[in-house]
mmCIF file of C-alpha atoms and ligand atoms in Angstrom:
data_model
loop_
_atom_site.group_PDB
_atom_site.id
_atom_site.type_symbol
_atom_site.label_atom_id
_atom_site.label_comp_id
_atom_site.label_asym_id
_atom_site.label_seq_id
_atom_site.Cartn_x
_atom_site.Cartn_y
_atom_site.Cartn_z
ATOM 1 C CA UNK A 1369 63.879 18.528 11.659
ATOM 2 C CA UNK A 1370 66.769 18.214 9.317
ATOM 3 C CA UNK A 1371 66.121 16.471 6.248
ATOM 4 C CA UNK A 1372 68.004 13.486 6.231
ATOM 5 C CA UNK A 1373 66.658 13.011 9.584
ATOM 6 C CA UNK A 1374 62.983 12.976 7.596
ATOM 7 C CA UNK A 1375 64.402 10.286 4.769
ATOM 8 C CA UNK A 1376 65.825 7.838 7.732
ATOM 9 C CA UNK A 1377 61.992 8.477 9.155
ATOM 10 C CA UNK A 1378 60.102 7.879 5.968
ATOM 11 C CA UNK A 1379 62.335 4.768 4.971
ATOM 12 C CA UNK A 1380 61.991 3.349 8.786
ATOM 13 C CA UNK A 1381 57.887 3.844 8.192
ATOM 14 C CA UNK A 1382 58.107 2.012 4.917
ATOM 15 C CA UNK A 1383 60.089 -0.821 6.577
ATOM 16 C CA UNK A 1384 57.085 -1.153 9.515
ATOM 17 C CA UNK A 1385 54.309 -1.202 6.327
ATOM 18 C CA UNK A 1386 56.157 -4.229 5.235
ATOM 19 C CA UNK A 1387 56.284 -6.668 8.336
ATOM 20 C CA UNK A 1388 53.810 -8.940 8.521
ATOM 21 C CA UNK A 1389 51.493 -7.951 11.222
ATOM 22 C CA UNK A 1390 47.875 -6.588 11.633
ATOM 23 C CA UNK A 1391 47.330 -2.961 10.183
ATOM 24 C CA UNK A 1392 47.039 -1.840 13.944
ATOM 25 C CA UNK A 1393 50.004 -2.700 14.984
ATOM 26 C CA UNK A 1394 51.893 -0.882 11.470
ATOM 27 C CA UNK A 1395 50.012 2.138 12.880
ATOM 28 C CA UNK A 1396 50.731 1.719 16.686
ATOM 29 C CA UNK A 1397 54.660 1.490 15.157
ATOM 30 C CA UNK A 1398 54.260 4.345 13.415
ATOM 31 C CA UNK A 1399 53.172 6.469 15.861
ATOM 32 C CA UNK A 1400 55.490 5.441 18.400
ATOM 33 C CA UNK A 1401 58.236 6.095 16.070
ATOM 34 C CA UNK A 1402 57.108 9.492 15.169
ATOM 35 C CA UNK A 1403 56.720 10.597 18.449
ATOM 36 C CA UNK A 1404 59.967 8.820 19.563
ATOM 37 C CA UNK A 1405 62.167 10.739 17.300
ATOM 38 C CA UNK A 1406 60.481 13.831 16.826
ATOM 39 C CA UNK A 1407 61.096 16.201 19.582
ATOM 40 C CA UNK A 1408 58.183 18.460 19.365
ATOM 41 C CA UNK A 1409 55.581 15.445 18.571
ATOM 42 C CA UNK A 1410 54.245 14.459 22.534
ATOM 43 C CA UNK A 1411 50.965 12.443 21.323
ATOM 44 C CA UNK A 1412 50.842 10.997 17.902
ATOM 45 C CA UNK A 1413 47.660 9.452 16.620
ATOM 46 C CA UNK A 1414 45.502 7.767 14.041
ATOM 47 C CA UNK A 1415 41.536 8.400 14.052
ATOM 48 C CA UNK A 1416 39.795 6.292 11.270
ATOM 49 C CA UNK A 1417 36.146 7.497 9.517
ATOM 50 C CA UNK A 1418 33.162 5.267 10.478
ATOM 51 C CA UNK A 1419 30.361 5.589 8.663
ATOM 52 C CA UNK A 1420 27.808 8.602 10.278
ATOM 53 C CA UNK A 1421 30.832 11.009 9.762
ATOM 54 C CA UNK A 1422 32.337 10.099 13.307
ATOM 55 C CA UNK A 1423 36.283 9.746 13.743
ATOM 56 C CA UNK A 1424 37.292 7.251 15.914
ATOM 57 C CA UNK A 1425 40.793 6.801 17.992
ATOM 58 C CA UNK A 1426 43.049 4.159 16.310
ATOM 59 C CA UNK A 1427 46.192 3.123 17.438
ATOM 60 C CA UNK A 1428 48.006 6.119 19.357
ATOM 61 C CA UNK A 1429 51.498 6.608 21.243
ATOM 62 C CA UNK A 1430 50.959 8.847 24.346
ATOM 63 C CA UNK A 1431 48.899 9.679 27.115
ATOM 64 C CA UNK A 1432 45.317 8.093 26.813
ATOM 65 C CA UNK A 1433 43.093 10.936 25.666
ATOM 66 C CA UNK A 1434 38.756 10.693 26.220
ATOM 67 C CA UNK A 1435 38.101 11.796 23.074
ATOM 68 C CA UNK A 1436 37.752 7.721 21.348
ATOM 69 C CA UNK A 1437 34.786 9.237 19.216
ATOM 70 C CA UNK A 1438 34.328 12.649 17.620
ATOM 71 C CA UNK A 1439 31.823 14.278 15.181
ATOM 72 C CA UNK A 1440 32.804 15.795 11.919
ATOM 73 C CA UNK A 1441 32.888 19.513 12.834
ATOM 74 C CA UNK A 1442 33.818 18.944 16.411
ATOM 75 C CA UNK A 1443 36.986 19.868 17.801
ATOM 76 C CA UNK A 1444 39.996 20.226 15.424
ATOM 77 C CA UNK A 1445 40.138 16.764 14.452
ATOM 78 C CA UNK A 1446 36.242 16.888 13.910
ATOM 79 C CA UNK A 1447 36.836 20.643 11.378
ATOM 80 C CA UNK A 1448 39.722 19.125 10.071
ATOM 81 C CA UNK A 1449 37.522 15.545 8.856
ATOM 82 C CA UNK A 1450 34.465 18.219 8.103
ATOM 83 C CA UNK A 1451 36.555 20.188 6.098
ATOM 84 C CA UNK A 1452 38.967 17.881 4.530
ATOM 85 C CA UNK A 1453 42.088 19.567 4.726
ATOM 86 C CA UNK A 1454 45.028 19.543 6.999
ATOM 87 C CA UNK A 1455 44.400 22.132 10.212
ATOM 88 C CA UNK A 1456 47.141 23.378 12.209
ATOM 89 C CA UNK A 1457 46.646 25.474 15.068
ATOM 90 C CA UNK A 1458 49.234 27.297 17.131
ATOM 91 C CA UNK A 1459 48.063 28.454 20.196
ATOM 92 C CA UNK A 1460 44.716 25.633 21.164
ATOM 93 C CA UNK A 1461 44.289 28.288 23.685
ATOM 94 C CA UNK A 1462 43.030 31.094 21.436
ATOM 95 C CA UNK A 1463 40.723 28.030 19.469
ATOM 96 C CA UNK A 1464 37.174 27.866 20.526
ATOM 97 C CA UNK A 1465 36.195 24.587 18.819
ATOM 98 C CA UNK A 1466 38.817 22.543 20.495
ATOM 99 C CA UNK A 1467 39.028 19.209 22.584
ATOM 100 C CA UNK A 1468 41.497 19.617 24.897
ATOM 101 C CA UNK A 1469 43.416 16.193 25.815
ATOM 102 C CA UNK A 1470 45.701 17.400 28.228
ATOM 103 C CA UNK A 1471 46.543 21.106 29.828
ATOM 104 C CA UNK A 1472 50.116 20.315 28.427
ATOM 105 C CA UNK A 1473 49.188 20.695 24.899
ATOM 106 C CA UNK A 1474 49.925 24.269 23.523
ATOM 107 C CA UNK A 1475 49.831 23.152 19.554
ATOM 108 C CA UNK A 1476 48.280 21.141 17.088
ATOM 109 C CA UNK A 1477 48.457 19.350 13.631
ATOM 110 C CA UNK A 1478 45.729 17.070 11.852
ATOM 111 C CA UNK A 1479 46.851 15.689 8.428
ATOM 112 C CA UNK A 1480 43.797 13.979 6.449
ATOM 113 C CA UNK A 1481 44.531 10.430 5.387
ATOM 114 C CA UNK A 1482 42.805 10.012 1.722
ATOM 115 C CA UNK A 1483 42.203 6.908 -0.208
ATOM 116 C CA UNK A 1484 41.195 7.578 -3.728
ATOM 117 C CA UNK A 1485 40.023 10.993 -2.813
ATOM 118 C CA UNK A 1486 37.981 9.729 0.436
ATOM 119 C CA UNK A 1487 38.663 10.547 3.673
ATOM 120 C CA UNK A 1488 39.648 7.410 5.401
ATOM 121 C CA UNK A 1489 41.405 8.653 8.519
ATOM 122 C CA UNK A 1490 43.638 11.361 10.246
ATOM 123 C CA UNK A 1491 46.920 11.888 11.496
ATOM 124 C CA UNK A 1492 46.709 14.014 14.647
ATOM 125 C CA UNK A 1493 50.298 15.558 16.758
ATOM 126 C CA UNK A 1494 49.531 17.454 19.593
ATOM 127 C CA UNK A 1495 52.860 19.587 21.059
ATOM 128 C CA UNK A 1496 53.596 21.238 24.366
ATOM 129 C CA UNK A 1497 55.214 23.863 22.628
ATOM 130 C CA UNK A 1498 53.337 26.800 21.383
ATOM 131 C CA UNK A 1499 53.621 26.823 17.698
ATOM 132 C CA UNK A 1500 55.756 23.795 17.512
ATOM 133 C CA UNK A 1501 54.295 23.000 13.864
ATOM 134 C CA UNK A 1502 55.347 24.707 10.423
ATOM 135 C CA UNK A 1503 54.588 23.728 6.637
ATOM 136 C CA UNK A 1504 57.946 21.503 6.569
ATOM 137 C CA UNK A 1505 55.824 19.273 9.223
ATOM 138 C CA UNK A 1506 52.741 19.571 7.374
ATOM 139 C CA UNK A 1507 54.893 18.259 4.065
ATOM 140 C CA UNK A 1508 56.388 15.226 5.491
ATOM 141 C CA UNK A 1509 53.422 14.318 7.401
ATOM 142 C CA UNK A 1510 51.085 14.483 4.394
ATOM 143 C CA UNK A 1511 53.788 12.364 2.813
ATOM 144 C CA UNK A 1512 53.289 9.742 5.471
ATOM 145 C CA UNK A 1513 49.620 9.717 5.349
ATOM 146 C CA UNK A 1514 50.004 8.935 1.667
ATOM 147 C CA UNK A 1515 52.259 6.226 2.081
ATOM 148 C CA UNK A 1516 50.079 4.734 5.221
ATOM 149 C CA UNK A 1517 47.399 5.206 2.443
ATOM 150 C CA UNK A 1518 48.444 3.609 -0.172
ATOM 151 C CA UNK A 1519 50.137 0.357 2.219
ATOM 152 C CA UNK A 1520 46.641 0.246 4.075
ATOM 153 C CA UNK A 1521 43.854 1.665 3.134
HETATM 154 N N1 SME B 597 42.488 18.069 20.332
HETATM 155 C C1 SME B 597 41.708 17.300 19.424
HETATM 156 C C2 SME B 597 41.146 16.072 20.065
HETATM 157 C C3 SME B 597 42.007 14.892 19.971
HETATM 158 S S1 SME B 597 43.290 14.913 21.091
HETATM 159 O O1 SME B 597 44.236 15.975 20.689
HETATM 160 C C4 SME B 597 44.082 13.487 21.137
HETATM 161 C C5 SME B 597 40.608 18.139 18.827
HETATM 162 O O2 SME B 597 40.373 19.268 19.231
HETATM 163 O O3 SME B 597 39.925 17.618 17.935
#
């Protein structure tokens, strides 16, 4: 993704955090946009921390995936939340801990969202291209969950 094509993406998100609607629909805008635009994003999501260390699916653009609830330490979503750090995995195929959504999905990136040092959430991509994700992804998605953060959380 070329960089200006990031800026116009990260000044469209902070446009959506400013409408006046319901923090679910920001997110459901969000995620629509990012997979919308991004060639190599085919399910964008948010899952938000309840309390009992279980993620639970937020607002989402894709195909509707089983996994509403997950456990901290299950799956990458549930290491990711356990371990509270982004986790990006190239081939889901070679991952034993892993939740599959779809047999499409070859690749996958889960960015923690933080609020004052807490885990509040997660940004989850999922790819159908093998090692669709690099650390210029990883950047300006952590840069989105801090400005979802700071707009929502
Ligand atoms: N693959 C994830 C589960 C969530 S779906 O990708 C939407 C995981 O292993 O945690």
């Amino acid at each position: 993704m070329e960089r200006r094509e990031k800026e116009a993406l990260i000044s469209e998100i902070k446009n959506i955090l400013e409408r006046p609607v319901s923090r679910e629909e920001k997110l459901r805008d969000i995620a629509e946009l990012l997979r919308n635009r991004v060639e190599h994003y085919d399910w964008v999501g948010f899952y938000l921390v309840e309390e009992d260390e279980t993620l639970v699916l937020g607002p989402y653009s894709g195909e509707p995936t089983e996994h509403v609830r997950i456990r901290f330490g299950k799956g990458i979503c549930g290491q990711a939340a356990a371990l509270r750090r982004p986790f990006l995995v190239e081939d889901v195929s070679k991952e034993n801990n892993y939740l599959s959504c779809s047999p499409l999905v070859k690749s996958e990136l889960v960015v923690p969202i933080f609020k004052k040092g807490e885990l509040v959430g997660e940004l989850d991509i999922d790819s159908h291209r093998l090692a669709a994700f690099d650390e210029s992804d990883l950047k300006f998605l952590q840069q989105v969950c801090k400005i979802v953060s700071d707009a929502l959380f």
